[in-house]
CSV table of C-alpha atoms in Angstrom, one decimal:
chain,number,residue,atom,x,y,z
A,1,UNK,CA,128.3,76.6,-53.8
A,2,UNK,CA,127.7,80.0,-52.5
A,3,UNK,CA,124.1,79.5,-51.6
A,4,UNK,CA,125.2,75.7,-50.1
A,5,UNK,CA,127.4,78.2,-47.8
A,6,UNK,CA,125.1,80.8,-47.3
A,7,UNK,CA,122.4,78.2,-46.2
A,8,UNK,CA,124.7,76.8,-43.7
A,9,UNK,CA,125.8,79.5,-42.4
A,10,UNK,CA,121.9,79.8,-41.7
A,11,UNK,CA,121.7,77.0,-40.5
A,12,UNK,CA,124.6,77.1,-38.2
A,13,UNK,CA,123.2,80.8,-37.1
A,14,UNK,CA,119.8,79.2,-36.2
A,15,UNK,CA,120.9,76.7,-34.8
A,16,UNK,CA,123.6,78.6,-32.8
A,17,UNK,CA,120.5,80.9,-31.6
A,18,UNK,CA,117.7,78.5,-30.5
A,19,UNK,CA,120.9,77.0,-28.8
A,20,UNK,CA,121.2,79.8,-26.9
A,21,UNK,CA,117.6,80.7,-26.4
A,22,UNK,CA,117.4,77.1,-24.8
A,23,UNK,CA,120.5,77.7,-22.5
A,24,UNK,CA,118.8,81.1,-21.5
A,25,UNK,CA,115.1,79.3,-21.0
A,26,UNK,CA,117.1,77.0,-19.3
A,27,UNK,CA,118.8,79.0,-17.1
A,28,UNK,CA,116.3,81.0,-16.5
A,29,UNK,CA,114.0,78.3,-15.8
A,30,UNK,CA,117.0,77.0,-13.6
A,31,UNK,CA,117.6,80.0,-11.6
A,32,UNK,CA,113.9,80.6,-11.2
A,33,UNK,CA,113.9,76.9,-9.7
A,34,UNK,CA,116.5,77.9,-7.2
A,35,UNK,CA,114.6,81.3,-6.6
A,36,UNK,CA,111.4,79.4,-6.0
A,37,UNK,CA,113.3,76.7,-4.2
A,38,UNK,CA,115.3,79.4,-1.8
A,39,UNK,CA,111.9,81.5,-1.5
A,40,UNK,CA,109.9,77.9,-0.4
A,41,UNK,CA,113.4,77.5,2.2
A,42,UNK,CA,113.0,81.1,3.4
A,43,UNK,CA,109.7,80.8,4.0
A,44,UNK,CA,110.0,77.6,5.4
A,45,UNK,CA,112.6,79.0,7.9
A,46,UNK,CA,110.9,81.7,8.5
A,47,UNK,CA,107.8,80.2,9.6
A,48,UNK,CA,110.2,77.6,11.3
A,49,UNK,CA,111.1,80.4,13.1
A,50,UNK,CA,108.4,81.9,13.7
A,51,UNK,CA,107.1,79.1,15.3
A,52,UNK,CA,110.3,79.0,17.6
A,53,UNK,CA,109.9,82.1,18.6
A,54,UNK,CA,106.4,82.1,19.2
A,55,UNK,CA,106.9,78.8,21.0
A,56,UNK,CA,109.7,80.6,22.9
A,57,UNK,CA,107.3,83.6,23.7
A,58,UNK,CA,104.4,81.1,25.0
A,59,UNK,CA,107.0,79.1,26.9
A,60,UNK,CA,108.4,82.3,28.4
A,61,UNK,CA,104.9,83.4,28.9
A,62,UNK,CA,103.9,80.0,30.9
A,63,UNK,CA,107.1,80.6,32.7
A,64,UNK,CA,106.5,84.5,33.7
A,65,UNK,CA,102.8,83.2,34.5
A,66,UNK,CA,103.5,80.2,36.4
A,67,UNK,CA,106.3,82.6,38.3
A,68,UNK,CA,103.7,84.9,39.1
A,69,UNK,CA,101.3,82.1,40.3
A,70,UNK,CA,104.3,81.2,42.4
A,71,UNK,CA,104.8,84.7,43.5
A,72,UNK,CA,101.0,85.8,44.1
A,73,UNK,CA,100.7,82.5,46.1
A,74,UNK,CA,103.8,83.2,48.1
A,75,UNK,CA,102.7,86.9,48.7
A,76,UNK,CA,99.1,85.4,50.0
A,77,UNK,CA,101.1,83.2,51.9
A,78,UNK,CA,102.8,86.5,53.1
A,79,UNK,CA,100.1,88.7,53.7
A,80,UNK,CA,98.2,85.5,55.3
A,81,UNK,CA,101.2,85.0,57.7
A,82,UNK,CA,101.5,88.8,59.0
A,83,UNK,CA,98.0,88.6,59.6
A,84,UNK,CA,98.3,85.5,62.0
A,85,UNK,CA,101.2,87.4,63.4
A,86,UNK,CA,99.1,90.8,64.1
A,87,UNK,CA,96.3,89.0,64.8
A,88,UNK,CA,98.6,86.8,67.6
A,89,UNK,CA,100.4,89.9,68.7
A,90,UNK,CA,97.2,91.3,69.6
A,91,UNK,CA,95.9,88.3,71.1
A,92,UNK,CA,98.7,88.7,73.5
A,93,UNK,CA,98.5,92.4,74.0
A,94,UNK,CA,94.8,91.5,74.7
A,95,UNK,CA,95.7,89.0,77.0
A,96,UNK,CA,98.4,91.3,79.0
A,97,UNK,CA,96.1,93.4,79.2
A,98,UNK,CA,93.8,91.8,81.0
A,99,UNK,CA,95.4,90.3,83.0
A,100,UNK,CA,97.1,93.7,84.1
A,101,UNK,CA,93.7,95.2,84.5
A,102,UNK,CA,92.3,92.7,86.9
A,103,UNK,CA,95.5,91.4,88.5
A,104,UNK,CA,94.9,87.7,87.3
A,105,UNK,CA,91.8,88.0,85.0
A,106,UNK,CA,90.8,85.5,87.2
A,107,UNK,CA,92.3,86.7,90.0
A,108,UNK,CA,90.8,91.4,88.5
A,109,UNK,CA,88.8,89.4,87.9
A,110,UNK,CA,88.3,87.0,90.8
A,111,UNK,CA,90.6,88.9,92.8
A,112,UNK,CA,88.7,92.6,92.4
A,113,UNK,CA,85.9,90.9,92.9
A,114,UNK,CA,86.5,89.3,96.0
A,115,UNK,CA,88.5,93.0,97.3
A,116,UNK,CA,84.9,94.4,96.6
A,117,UNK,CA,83.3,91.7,98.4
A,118,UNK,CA,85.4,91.8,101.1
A,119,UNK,CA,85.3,95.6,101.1
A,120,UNK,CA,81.4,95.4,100.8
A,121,UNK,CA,81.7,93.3,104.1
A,122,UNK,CA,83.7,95.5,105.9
A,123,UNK,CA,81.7,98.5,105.1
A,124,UNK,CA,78.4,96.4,105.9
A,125,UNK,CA,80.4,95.2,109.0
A,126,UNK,CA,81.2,98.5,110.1
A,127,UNK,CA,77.5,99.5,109.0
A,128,UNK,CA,76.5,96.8,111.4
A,129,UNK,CA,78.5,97.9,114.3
A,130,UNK,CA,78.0,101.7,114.3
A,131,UNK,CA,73.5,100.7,113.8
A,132,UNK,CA,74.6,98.3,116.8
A,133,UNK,CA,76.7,101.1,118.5
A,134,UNK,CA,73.6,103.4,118.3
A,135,UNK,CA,70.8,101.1,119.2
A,136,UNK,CA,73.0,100.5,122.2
A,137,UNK,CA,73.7,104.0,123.1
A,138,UNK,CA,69.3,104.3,122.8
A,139,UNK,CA,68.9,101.6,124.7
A,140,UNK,CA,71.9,102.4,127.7
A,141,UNK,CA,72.7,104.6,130.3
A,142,UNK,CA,76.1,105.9,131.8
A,143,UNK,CA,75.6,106.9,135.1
A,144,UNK,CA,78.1,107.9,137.9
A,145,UNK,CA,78.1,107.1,141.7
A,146,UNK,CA,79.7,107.8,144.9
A,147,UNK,CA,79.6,106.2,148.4
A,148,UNK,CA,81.0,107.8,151.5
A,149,UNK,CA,80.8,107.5,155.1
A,150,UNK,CA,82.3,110.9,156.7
A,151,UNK,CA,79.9,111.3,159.1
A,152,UNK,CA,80.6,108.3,160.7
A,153,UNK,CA,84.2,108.8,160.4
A,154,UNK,CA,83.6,112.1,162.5
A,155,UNK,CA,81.7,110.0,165.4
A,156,UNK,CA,84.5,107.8,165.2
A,157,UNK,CA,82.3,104.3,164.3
A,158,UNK,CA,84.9,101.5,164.3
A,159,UNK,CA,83.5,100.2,161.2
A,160,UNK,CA,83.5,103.0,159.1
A,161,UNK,CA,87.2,103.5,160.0
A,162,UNK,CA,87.9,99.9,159.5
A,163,UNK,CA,86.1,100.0,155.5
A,164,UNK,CA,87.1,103.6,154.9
A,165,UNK,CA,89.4,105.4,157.2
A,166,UNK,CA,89.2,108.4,154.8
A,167,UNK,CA,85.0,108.4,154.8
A,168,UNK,CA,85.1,107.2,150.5
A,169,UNK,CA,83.6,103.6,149.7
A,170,UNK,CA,83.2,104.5,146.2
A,171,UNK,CA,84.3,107.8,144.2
A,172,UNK,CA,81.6,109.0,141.3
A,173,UNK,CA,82.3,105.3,139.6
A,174,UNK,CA,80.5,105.5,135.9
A,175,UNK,CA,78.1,102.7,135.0
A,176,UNK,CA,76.5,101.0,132.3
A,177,UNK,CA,73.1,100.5,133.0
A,178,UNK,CA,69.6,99.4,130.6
A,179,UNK,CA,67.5,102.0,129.8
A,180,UNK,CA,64.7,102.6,132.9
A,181,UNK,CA,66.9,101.4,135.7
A,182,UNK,CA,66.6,102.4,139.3
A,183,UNK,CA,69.1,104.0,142.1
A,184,UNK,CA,68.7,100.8,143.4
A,185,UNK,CA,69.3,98.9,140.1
A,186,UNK,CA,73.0,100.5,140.5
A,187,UNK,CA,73.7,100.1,143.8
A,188,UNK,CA,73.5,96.8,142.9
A,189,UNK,CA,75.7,96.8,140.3
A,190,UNK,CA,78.2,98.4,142.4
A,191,UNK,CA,78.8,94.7,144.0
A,192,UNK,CA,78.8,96.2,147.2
A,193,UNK,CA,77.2,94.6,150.6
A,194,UNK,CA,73.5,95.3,150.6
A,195,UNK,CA,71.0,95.2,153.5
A,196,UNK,CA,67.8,96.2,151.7
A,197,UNK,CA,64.0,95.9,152.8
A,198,UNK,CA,61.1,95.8,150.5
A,199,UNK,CA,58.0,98.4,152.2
A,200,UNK,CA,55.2,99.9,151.1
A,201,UNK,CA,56.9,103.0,149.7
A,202,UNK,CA,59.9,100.4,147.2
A,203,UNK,CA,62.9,99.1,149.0
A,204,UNK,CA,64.5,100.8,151.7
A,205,UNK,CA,68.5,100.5,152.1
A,206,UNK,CA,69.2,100.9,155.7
A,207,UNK,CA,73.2,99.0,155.3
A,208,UNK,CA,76.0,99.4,153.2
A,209,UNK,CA,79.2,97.8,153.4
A,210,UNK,CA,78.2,96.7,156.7
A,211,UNK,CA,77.5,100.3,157.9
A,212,UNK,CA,74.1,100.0,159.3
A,213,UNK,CA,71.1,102.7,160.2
A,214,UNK,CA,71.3,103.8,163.5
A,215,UNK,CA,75.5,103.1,164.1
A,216,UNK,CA,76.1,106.6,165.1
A,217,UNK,CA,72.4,107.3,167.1
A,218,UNK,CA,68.8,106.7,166.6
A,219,UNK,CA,68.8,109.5,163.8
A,220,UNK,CA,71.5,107.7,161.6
A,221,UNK,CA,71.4,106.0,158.3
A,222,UNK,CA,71.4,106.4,154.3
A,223,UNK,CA,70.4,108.5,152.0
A,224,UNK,CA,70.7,109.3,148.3
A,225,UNK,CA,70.6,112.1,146.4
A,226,UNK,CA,70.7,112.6,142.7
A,227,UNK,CA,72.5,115.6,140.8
A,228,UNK,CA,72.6,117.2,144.1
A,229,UNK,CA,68.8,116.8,145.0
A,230,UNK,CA,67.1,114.3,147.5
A,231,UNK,CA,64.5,112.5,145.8
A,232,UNK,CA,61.1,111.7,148.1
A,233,UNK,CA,60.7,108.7,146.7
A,234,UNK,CA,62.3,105.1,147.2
A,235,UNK,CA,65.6,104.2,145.6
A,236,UNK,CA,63.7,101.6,144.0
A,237,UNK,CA,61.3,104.2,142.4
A,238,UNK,CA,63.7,107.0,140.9
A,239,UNK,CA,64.2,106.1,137.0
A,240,UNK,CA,67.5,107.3,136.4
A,241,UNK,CA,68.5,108.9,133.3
A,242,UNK,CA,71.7,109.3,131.4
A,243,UNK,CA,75.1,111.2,132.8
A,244,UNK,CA,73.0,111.2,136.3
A,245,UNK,CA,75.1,111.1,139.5
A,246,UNK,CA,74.1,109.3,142.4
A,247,UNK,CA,75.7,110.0,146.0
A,248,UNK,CA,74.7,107.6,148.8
A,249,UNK,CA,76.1,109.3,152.1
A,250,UNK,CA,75.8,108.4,155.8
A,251,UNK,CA,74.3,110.6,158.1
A,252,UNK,CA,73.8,111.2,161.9
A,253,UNK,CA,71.0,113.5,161.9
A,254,UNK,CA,68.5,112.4,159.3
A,255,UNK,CA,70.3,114.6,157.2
A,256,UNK,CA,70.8,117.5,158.1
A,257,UNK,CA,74.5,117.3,159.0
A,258,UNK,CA,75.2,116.6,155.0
């Protein structure tokens, strides 16, 4: 009976242990389940988000790139527009200041061109007329002549008192005359009334202003001198020369009463 007892109690003990061996295994088996199970979850999370994240990070990356795609292109866009601008602005300055420097570009530049033309004229005009001037100083004369008829003022001739009561016909008038004229080349410029006679010797003037040769006696008449002097030759053959002065006078004596 003893041994029946003992051998149950054996039993019972064995029992009682791989009964709790199995519970253990089982656990153990049970809570390395759920350990595997939680691991395989927190990895799974973990690479679920890790892939968030890194999704995240590539979607914040496109973002931040296509942002600075956006803000390169609108800083071209910028730069691009302040250089139109410079470049306008100096367009204009350009322009202004052309059009400043040649008052209407086309007016500094037509306009100075036509004040140098027309001062190129006037200067070539005024060329013109001094050359002209000169060539007609070298080809003229200024001369100077007087007509009187004292003498026959003195004898009391009733036409010398009726054309000159005080004896002057003409008072050292200048003239213009061409180069190589004669004394009788200006008195007949002087438009006053000529009797002249062509001779051997060149014309001889025996009336002026009606005053004839041999009005105041047989030794009366006309004579000329020039600078003072009388000439032997015909008026018509003295070649007068520049700033000479001519003096036709009456006389009663062939002279010698002037």
């Amino acid at each position: 009976m003893e041994k029946i007892s003992a051998f149950l109690l054996a039993v019972v003990l064995f029992l009682s242990i791989l009964s709790g061996c199995s519970t253990d295994k089982d656990k153990t088996d049970k809570e390395a389940l759920f350990s595997t199970a939680s691991y395989e979850e927190v990895l799974s999370d973990t690479d679920s988000d890790v892939k968030s994240d890194d999704e995240n990070i590539s979607s914040s990356q496109d973002e931040n790139s296509t942002e600075s795609v956006v803000i390169s292109e609108s800083h071209t866009d910028s730069i691009a527009s302040s250089k139109t601008d410079i470049n306008s602005k100096k367009a204009d300055i350009a322009s202004k200041s052309t059009a400043q420097s040649s008052p209407t570009s086309q007016g500094g530049s037509s306009s100075s061109k036509s004040s140098t033309s027309e001062q190129s004229k006037s200067v070539s005009k005024s060329t013109d007329k001094t050359s002209s001037q000169a060539d007609t100083d070298k080809s003229t004369i200024t001369v100077y002549m007087s007509v009187n008829c004292q003498k026959a003022i003195e004898k009391n001739n009733e036409i010398a008192l009726a054309i000159a009561p005080d004896g002057v016909i003409l008072n050292k008038k200048s003239f213009s005359l061409n180069k190589g004229a004669s004394v009788y080349d200006l008195l007949k410029e002087s438009d006053l009334i000529i009797g002249a006679k062509g001779t051997a010797m060149g014309y001889y003037v025996y009336s002026i202003q009606s005053l004839a040769e041999k009005a105041c006696g047989a030794k009366s008449g006309w004579i000329y001198s020039v600078n003072g002097t009388v000439p032997s030759k015909s008026c018509s053959n003295y070649t007068l020369k520049d700033n000479d002065v001519v003096c036709w006078q009456y006389t009663c004596d062939n002279g010698n009463d002037l």
